[in-house]
CSV table of C-alpha atoms in Angstrom, one decimal:
chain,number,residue,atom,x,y,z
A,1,UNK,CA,0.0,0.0,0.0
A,2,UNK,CA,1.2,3.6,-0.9
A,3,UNK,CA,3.1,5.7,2.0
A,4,UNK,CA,-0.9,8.1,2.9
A,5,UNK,CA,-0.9,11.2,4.0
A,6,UNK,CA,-2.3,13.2,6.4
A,7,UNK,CA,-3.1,17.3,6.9
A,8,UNK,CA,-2.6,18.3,10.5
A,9,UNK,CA,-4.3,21.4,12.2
A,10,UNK,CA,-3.4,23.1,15.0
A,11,UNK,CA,-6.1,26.2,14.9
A,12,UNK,CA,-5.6,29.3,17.3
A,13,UNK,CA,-8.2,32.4,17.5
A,14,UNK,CA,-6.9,34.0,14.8
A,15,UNK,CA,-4.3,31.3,13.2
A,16,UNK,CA,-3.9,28.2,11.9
A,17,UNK,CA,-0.5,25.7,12.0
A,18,UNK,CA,-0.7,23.1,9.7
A,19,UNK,CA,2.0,20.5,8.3
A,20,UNK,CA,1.1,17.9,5.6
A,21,UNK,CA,2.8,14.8,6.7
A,22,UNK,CA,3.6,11.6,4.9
A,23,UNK,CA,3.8,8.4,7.0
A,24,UNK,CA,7.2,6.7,5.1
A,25,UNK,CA,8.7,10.7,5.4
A,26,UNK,CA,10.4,12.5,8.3
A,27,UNK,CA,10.3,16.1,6.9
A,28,UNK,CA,7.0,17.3,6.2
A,29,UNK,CA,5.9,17.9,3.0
A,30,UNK,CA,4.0,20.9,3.4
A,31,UNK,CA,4.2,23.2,6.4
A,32,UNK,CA,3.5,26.9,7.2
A,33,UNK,CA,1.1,29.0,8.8
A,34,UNK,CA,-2.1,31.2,8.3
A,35,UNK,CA,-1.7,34.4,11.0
A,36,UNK,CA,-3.9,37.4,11.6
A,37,UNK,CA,-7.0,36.0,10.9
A,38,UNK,CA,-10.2,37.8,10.3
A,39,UNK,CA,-7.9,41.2,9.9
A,40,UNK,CA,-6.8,43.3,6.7
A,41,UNK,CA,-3.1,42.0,7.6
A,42,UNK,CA,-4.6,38.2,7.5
A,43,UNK,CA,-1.9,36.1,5.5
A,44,UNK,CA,-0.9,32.3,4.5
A,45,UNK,CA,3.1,31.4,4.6
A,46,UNK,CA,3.8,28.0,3.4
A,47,UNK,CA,6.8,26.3,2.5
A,48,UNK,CA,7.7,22.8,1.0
A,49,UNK,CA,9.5,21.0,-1.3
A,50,UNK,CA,9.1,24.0,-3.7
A,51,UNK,CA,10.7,26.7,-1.5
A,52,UNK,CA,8.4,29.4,0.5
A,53,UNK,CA,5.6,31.7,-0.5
A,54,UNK,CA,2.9,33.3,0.9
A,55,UNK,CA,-0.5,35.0,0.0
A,56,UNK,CA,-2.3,37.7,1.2
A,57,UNK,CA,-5.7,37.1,3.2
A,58,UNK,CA,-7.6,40.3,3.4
A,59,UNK,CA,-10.5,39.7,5.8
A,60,UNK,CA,-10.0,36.3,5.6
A,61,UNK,CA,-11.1,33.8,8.4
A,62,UNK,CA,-10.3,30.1,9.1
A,63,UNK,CA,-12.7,28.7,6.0
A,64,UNK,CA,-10.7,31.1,3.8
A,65,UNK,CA,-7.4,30.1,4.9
A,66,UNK,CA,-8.8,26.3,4.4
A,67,UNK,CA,-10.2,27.2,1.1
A,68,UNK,CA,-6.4,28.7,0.0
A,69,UNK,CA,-5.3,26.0,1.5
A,70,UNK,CA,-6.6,22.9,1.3
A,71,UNK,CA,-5.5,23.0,-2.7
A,72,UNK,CA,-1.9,23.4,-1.9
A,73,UNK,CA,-1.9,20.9,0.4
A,74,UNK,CA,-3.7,18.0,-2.3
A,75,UNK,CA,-1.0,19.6,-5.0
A,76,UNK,CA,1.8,18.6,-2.4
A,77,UNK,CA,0.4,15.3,-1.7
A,78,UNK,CA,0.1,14.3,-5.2
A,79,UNK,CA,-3.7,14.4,-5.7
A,80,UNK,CA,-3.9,11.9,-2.4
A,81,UNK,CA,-4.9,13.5,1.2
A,82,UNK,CA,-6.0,10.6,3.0
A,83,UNK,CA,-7.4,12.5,5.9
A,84,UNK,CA,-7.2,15.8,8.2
A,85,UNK,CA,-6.0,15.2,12.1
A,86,UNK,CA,-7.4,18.4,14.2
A,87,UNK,CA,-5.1,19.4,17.2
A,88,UNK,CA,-7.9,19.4,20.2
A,89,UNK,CA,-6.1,21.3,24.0
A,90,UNK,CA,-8.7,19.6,26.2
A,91,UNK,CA,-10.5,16.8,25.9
A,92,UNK,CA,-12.1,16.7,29.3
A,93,UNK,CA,-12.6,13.0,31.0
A,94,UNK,CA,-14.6,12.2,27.9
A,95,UNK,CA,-11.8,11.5,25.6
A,96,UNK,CA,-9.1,9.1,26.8
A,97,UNK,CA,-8.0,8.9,23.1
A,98,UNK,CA,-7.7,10.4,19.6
A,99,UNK,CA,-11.2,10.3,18.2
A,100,UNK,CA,-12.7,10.7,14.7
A,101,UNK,CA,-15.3,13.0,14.1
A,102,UNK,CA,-18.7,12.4,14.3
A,103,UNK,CA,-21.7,14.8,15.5
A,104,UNK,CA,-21.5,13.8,18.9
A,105,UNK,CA,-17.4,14.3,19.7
A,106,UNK,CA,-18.5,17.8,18.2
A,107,UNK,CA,-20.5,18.3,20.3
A,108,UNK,CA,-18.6,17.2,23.5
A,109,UNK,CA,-15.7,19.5,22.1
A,110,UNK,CA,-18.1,22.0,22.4
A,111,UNK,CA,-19.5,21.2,25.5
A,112,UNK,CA,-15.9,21.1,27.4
A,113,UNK,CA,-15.2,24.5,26.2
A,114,UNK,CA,-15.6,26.5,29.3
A,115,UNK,CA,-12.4,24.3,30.3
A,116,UNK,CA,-10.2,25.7,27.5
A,117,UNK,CA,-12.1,29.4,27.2
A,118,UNK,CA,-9.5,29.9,24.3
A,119,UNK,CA,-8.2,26.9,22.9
A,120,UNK,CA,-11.7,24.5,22.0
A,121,UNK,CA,-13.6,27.3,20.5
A,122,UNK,CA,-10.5,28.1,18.3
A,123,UNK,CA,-10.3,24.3,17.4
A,124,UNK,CA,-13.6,24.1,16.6
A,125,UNK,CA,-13.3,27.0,14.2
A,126,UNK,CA,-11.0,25.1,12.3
A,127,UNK,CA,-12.9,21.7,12.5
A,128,UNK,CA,-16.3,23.1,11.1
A,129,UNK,CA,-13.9,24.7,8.4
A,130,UNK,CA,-12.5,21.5,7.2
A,131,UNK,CA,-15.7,19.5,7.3
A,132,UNK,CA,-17.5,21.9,5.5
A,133,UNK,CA,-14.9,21.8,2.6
A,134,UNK,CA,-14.3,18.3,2.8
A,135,UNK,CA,-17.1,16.2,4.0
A,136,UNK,CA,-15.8,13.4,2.3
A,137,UNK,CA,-12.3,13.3,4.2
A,138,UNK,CA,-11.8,11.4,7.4
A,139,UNK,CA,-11.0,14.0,10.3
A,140,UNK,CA,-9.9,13.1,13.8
A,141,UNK,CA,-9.6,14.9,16.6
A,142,UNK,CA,-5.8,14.3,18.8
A,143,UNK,CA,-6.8,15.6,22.4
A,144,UNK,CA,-3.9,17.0,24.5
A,145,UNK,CA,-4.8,16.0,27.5
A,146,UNK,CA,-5.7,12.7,26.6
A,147,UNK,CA,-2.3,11.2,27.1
A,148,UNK,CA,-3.0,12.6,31.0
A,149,UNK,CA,-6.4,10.3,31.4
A,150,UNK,CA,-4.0,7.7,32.5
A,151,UNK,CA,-3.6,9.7,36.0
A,152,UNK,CA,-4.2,7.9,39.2
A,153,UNK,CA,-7.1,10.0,41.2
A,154,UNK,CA,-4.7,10.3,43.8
A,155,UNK,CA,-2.4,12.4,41.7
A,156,UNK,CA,-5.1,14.0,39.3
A,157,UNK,CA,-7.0,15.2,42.5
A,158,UNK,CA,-7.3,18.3,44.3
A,159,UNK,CA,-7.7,18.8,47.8
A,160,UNK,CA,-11.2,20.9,47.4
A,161,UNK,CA,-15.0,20.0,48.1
A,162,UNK,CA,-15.8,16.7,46.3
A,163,UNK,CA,-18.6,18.6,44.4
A,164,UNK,CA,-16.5,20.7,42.4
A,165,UNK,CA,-15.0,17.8,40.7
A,166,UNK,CA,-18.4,15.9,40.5
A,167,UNK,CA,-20.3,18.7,39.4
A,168,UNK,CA,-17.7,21.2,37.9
A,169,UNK,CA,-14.9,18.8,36.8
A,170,UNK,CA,-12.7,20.7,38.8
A,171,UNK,CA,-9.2,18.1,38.7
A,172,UNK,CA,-6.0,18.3,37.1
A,173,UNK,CA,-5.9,17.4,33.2
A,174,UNK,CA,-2.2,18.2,32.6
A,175,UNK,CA,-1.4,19.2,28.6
A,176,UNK,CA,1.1,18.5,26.4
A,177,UNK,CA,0.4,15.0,26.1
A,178,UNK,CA,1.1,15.0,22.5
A,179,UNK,CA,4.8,15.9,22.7
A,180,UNK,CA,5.6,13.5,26.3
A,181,UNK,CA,4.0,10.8,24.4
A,182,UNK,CA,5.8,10.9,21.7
A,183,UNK,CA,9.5,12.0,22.9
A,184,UNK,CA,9.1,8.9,25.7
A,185,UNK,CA,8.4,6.7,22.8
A,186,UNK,CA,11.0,8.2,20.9
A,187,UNK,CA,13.4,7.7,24.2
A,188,UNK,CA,12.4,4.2,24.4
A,189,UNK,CA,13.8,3.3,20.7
A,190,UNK,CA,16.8,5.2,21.2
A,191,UNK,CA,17.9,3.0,24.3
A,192,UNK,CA,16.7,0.0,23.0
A,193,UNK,CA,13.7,-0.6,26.0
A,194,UNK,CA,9.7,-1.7,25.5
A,195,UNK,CA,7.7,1.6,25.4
A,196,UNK,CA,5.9,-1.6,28.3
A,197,UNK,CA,8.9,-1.6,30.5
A,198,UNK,CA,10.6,1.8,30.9
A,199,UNK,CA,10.1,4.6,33.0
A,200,UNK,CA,10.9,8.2,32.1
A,201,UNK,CA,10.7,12.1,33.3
A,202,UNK,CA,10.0,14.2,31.0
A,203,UNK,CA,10.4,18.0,30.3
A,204,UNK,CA,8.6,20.0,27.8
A,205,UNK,CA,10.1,23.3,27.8
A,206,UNK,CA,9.1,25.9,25.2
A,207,UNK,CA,6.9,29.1,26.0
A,208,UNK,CA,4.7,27.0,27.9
A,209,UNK,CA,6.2,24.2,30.1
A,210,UNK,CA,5.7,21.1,31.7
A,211,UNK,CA,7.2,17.9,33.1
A,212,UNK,CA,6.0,14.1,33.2
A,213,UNK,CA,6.4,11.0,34.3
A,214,UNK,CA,6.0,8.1,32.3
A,215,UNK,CA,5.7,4.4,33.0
A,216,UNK,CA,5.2,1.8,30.7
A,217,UNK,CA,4.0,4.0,28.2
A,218,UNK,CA,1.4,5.8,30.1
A,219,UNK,CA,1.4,8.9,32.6
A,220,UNK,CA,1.7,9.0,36.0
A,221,UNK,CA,1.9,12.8,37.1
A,222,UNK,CA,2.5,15.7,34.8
A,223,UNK,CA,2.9,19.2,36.2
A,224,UNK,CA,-0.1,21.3,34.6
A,225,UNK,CA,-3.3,21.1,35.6
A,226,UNK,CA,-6.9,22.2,35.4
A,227,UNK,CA,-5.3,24.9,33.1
A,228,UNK,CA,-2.0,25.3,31.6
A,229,UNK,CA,-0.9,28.1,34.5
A,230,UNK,CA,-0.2,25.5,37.2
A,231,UNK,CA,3.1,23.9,37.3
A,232,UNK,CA,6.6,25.2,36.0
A,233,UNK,CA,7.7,29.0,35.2
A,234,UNK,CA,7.1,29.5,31.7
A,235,UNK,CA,7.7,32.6,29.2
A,236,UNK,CA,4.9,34.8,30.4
A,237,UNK,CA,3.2,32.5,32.5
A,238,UNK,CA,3.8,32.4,36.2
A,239,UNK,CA,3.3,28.4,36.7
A,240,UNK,CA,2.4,27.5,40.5
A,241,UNK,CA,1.8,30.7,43.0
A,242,UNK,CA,0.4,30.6,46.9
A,243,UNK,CA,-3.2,30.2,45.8
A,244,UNK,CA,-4.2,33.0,48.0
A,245,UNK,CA,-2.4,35.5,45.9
A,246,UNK,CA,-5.5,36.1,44.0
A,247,UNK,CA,-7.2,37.0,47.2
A,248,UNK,CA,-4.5,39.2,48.1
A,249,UNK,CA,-4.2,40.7,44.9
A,250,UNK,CA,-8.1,41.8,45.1
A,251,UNK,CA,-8.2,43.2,48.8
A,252,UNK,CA,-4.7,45.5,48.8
A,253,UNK,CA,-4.7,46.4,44.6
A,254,UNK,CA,-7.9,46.0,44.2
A,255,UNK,CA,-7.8,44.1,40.7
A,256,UNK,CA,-10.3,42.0,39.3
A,257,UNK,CA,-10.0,38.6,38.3
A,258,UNK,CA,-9.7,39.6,34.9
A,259,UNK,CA,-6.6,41.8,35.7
A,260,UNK,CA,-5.4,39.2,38.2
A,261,UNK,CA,-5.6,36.4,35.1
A,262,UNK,CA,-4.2,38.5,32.8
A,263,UNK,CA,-0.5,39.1,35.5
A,264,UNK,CA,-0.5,35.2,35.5
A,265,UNK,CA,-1.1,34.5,32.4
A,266,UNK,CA,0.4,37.6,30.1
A,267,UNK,CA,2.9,39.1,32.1
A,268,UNK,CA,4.6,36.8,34.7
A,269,UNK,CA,7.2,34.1,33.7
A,270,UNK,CA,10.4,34.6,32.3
A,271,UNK,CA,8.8,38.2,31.2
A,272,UNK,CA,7.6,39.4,34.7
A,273,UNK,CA,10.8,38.1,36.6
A,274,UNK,CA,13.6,39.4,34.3
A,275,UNK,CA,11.8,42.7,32.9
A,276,UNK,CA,13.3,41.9,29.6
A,277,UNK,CA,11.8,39.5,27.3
A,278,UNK,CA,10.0,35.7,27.2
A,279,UNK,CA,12.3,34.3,24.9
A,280,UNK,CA,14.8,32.4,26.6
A,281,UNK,CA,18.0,33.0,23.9
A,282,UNK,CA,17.5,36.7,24.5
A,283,UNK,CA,17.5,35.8,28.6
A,284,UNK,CA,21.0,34.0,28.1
A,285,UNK,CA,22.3,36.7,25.8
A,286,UNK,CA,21.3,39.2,28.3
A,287,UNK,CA,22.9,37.4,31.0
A,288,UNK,CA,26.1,36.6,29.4
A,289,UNK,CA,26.4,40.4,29.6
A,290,UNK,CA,25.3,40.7,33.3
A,291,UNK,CA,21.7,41.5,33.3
A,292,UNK,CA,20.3,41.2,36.6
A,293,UNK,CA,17.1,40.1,35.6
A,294,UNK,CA,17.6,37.9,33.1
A,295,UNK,CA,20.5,36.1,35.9
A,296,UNK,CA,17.4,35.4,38.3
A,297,UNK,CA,15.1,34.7,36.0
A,298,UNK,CA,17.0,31.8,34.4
A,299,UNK,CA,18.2,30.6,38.2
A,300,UNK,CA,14.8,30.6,38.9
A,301,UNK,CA,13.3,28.7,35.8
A,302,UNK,CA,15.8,25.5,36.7
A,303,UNK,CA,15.8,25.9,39.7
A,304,UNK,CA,11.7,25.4,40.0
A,305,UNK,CA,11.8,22.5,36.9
A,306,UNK,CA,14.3,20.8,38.9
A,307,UNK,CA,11.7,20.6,41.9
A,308,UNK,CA,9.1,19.9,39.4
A,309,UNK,CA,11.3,16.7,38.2
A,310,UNK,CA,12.0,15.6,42.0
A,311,UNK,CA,8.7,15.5,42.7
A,312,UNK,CA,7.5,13.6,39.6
A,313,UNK,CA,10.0,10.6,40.7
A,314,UNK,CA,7.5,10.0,43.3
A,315,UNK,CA,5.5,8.2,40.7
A,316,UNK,CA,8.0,6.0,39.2
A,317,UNK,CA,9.3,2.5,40.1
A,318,UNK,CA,12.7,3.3,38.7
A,319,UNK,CA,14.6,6.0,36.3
A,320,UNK,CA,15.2,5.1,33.0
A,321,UNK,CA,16.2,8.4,31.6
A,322,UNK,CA,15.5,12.0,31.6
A,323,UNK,CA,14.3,13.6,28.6
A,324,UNK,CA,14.4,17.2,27.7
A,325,UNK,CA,12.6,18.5,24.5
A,326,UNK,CA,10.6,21.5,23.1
A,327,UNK,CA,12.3,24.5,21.9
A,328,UNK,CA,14.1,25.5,24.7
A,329,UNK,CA,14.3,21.8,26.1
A,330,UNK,CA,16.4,21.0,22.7
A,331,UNK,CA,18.0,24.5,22.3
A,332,UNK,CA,19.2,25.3,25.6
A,333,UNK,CA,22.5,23.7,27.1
A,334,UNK,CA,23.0,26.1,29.9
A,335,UNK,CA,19.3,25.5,30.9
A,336,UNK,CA,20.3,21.3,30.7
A,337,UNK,CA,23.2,22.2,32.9
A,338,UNK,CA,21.8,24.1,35.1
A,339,UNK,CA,18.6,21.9,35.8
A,340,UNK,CA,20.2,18.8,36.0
A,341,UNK,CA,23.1,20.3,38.6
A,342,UNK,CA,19.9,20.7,40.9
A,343,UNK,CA,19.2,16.8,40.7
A,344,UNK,CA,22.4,14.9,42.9
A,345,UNK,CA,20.4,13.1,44.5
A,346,UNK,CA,19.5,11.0,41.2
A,347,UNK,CA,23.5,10.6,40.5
A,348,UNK,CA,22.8,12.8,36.8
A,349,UNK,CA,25.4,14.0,35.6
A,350,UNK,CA,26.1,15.7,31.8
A,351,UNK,CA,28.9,15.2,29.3
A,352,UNK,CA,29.4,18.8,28.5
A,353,UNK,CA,31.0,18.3,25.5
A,354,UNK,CA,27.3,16.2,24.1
A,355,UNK,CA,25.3,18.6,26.0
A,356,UNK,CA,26.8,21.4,24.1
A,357,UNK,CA,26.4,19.7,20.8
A,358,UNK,CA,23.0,19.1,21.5
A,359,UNK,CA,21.3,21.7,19.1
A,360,UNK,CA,19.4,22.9,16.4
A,361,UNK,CA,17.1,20.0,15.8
A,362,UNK,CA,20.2,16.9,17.4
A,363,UNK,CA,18.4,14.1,19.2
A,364,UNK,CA,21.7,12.7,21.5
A,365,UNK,CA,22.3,10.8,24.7
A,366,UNK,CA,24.1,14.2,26.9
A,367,UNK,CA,25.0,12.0,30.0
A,368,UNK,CA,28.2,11.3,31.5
A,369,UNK,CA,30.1,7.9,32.6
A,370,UNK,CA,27.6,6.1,34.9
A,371,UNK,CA,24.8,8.7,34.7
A,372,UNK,CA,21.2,8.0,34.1
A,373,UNK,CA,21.0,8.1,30.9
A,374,UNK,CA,19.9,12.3,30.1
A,375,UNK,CA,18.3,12.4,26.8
A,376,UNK,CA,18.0,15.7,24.2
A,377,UNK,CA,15.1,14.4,21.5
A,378,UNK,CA,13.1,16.6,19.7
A,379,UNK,CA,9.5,16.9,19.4
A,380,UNK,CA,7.2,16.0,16.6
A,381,UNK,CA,3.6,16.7,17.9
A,382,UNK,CA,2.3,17.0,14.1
A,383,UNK,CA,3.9,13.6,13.2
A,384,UNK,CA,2.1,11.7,16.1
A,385,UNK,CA,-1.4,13.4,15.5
A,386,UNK,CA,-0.6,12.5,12.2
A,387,UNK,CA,0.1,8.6,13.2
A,388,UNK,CA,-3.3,8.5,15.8
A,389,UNK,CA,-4.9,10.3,12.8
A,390,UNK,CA,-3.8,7.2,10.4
A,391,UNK,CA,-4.2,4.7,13.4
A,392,UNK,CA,-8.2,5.2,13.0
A,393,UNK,CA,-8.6,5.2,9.6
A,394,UNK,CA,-9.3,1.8,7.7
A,395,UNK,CA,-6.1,0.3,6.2
């Protein structure tokens, strides 16, 4: 049977990510990105096999990007698109798995919204899109929390009324299942271990951040949450605070919740602590040339992943390996050094020669002599929606 190939859609409120990827491939075919929806500035980039290009959108919203789209993409896949995986942030306790798309996982997409205020109805923008240009395709929805439905209760509990989980759903979800999925799978293969019969921790560092642990293929404990703001500093977001600060916040400034969300959310993180900038390479530029800020708010960020790390250990039977991925996860060497000097107690210990060379896209082993092994492997969220897409379709 031919290698198939599959569109994946990663929709935001005013953008859409997509990457047209072929199962016997590693690069994707087709990739790019449609920005600035529903504005006069509203325009598609793509690039591919052909070199880059891009095309304005005036006014255009998510069907018109599709509409642009969607021929560029069956161009580039030879006249075959075998099917459309949809990127999907929250998938509530409903969906344990990827899922295709029938009226009624609409409709619970739908229905979990008020979890993910700005991720599901953005999704679902791009999901009506597609279905209403292409009926005919198979289209799945890859849930990023559904990686996380493997929790214990003991670890995806809070310590709150029981009726606010029965009635509300108020537990921890955790995100980025996508990406620790596939990098401990990934991690697995490189040491030669089952997926069945290893154990991993697992960072995700990027803008937003979080760690994992994974046994047998399944998680344990992952450091978000209800919402992506609990766990780990990230590049605007503040990750775990006393949970009276809102309180405080509302009695001495008197800021709403809305302000108090937006500090949190918008302006916290590596942002709010160094005063500079959420982009870490700027942070460790700025540092090299003694910026106070950018010093603590690096110290700070490994520092509190570190902890994060240490305290997902409680839910493994053993370390196989520590894995670091996500932009600044593979980018980073001084944030790898840094993190892992935190962790003695689990005898880590870097080659800084590897660590260093660990760049740019390198997957590598970065440990030293009898280290746990410390593993650099780089993401591939599109590829593995791609592969639960194909996983549901008939062969």
């Amino acid at each position: 049977m031919p290698a198939r190939n599959i569109l994946v859609i990663n929709c935001g409120s005013s953008s859409i990510k997509f990457a047209l990827v072929n199962e016997a491939r590693e690069a994707f075919i087709l990739s790019g990105l449609a920005e600035r929806l529903g504005t006069a500035e509203a325009v598609l980039h793509w690039q591919g096999d052909a070199g880059q290009d891009s095309r304005p959108l005036p006014g255009g919203d998510h069907r018109a990007a599709l509409a642009l789209l969607l021929p560029l993409v069956q161009e580039a896949a030879g006249g075959t698109l075998h099917g459309i995986g949809h990127r999907v942030v929250h998938g509530g306790e409903q969906f344990t798995a990827a899922r295709r798309l029938e009226p009624e996982v609409i409709a619970a997409i739908r229905a979990i919204a008020p979890l993910a205020p700005l991720h599901n109805p953005a999704s679902l923008h791009g999901i009506e899109a597609a279905l209403s240009l292409h009926p005919q395709l198979p289209q799945v929805a890859v849930f990023d929390t559904a990686f996380h439905q493997s929790l214990p209760e003991h670890a995806y509990r809070y310590a709150v009324p029981d009726s606010l989980y029965r009635q509300h759903g108020v537990r921890r979800y955790g995100f980025h299942g996508t990406s620790h999925r596939y990098v401990s799978q990934r991690a697995a293969q490189m040491s030669e271990l089952a997926v069945g019969a290893s154990s991993w921790l697992s960072a995700h560092l990027g803008n937003g951040c979080s760690t994992c642990a994974i046994v047998a293929g399944q998680s344990r404990d992952t450091s978000m949450g209800l919402t992506p703001l609990e766990g780990l500093m990230m590049g605007t977001r503040s990750g775990d605070v006393d949970p009276n600060l809102h309180g405080h916040l509302a009695r001495t400034l008197g800021w709403s919740l809305e302000r108090i969300d937006q500090l949190l959310n918008k302006e916290s993180g590596l942002l709010g602590l160094s005063g500079l900038s959420n982009d870490m390479r700027s942070l460790e530029q700025a540092r090299a040339q003694g910026h106070a800020g950018a010093t603590l708010a690096i110290e700070v960020f490994c520092y509190r992943l570190a902890k994060s790390l240490a305290a997902m250990s409680c839910a493994l039977p053993r370390l196989d390996g520590l894995i670091f991925t996500g932009g600044i996860g593979e980018n980073s060497p001084l944030i790898r050094s840094k993190t892992v000097a935190h962790l003695k107690l689990f005898n880590l210990a870097l080659d800084e020669t590897a660590n260093a060379a660990c760049i740019r896209g390198a997957t590598g082993a970065i440990h030293g002599p009898g280290s746990p092994r410390v593993l650099v492997v780089p993401t591939n969220e599109e590829r593995q929606i791609a592969l639960d897409t194909l996983a549901l379709l008939n062969p």
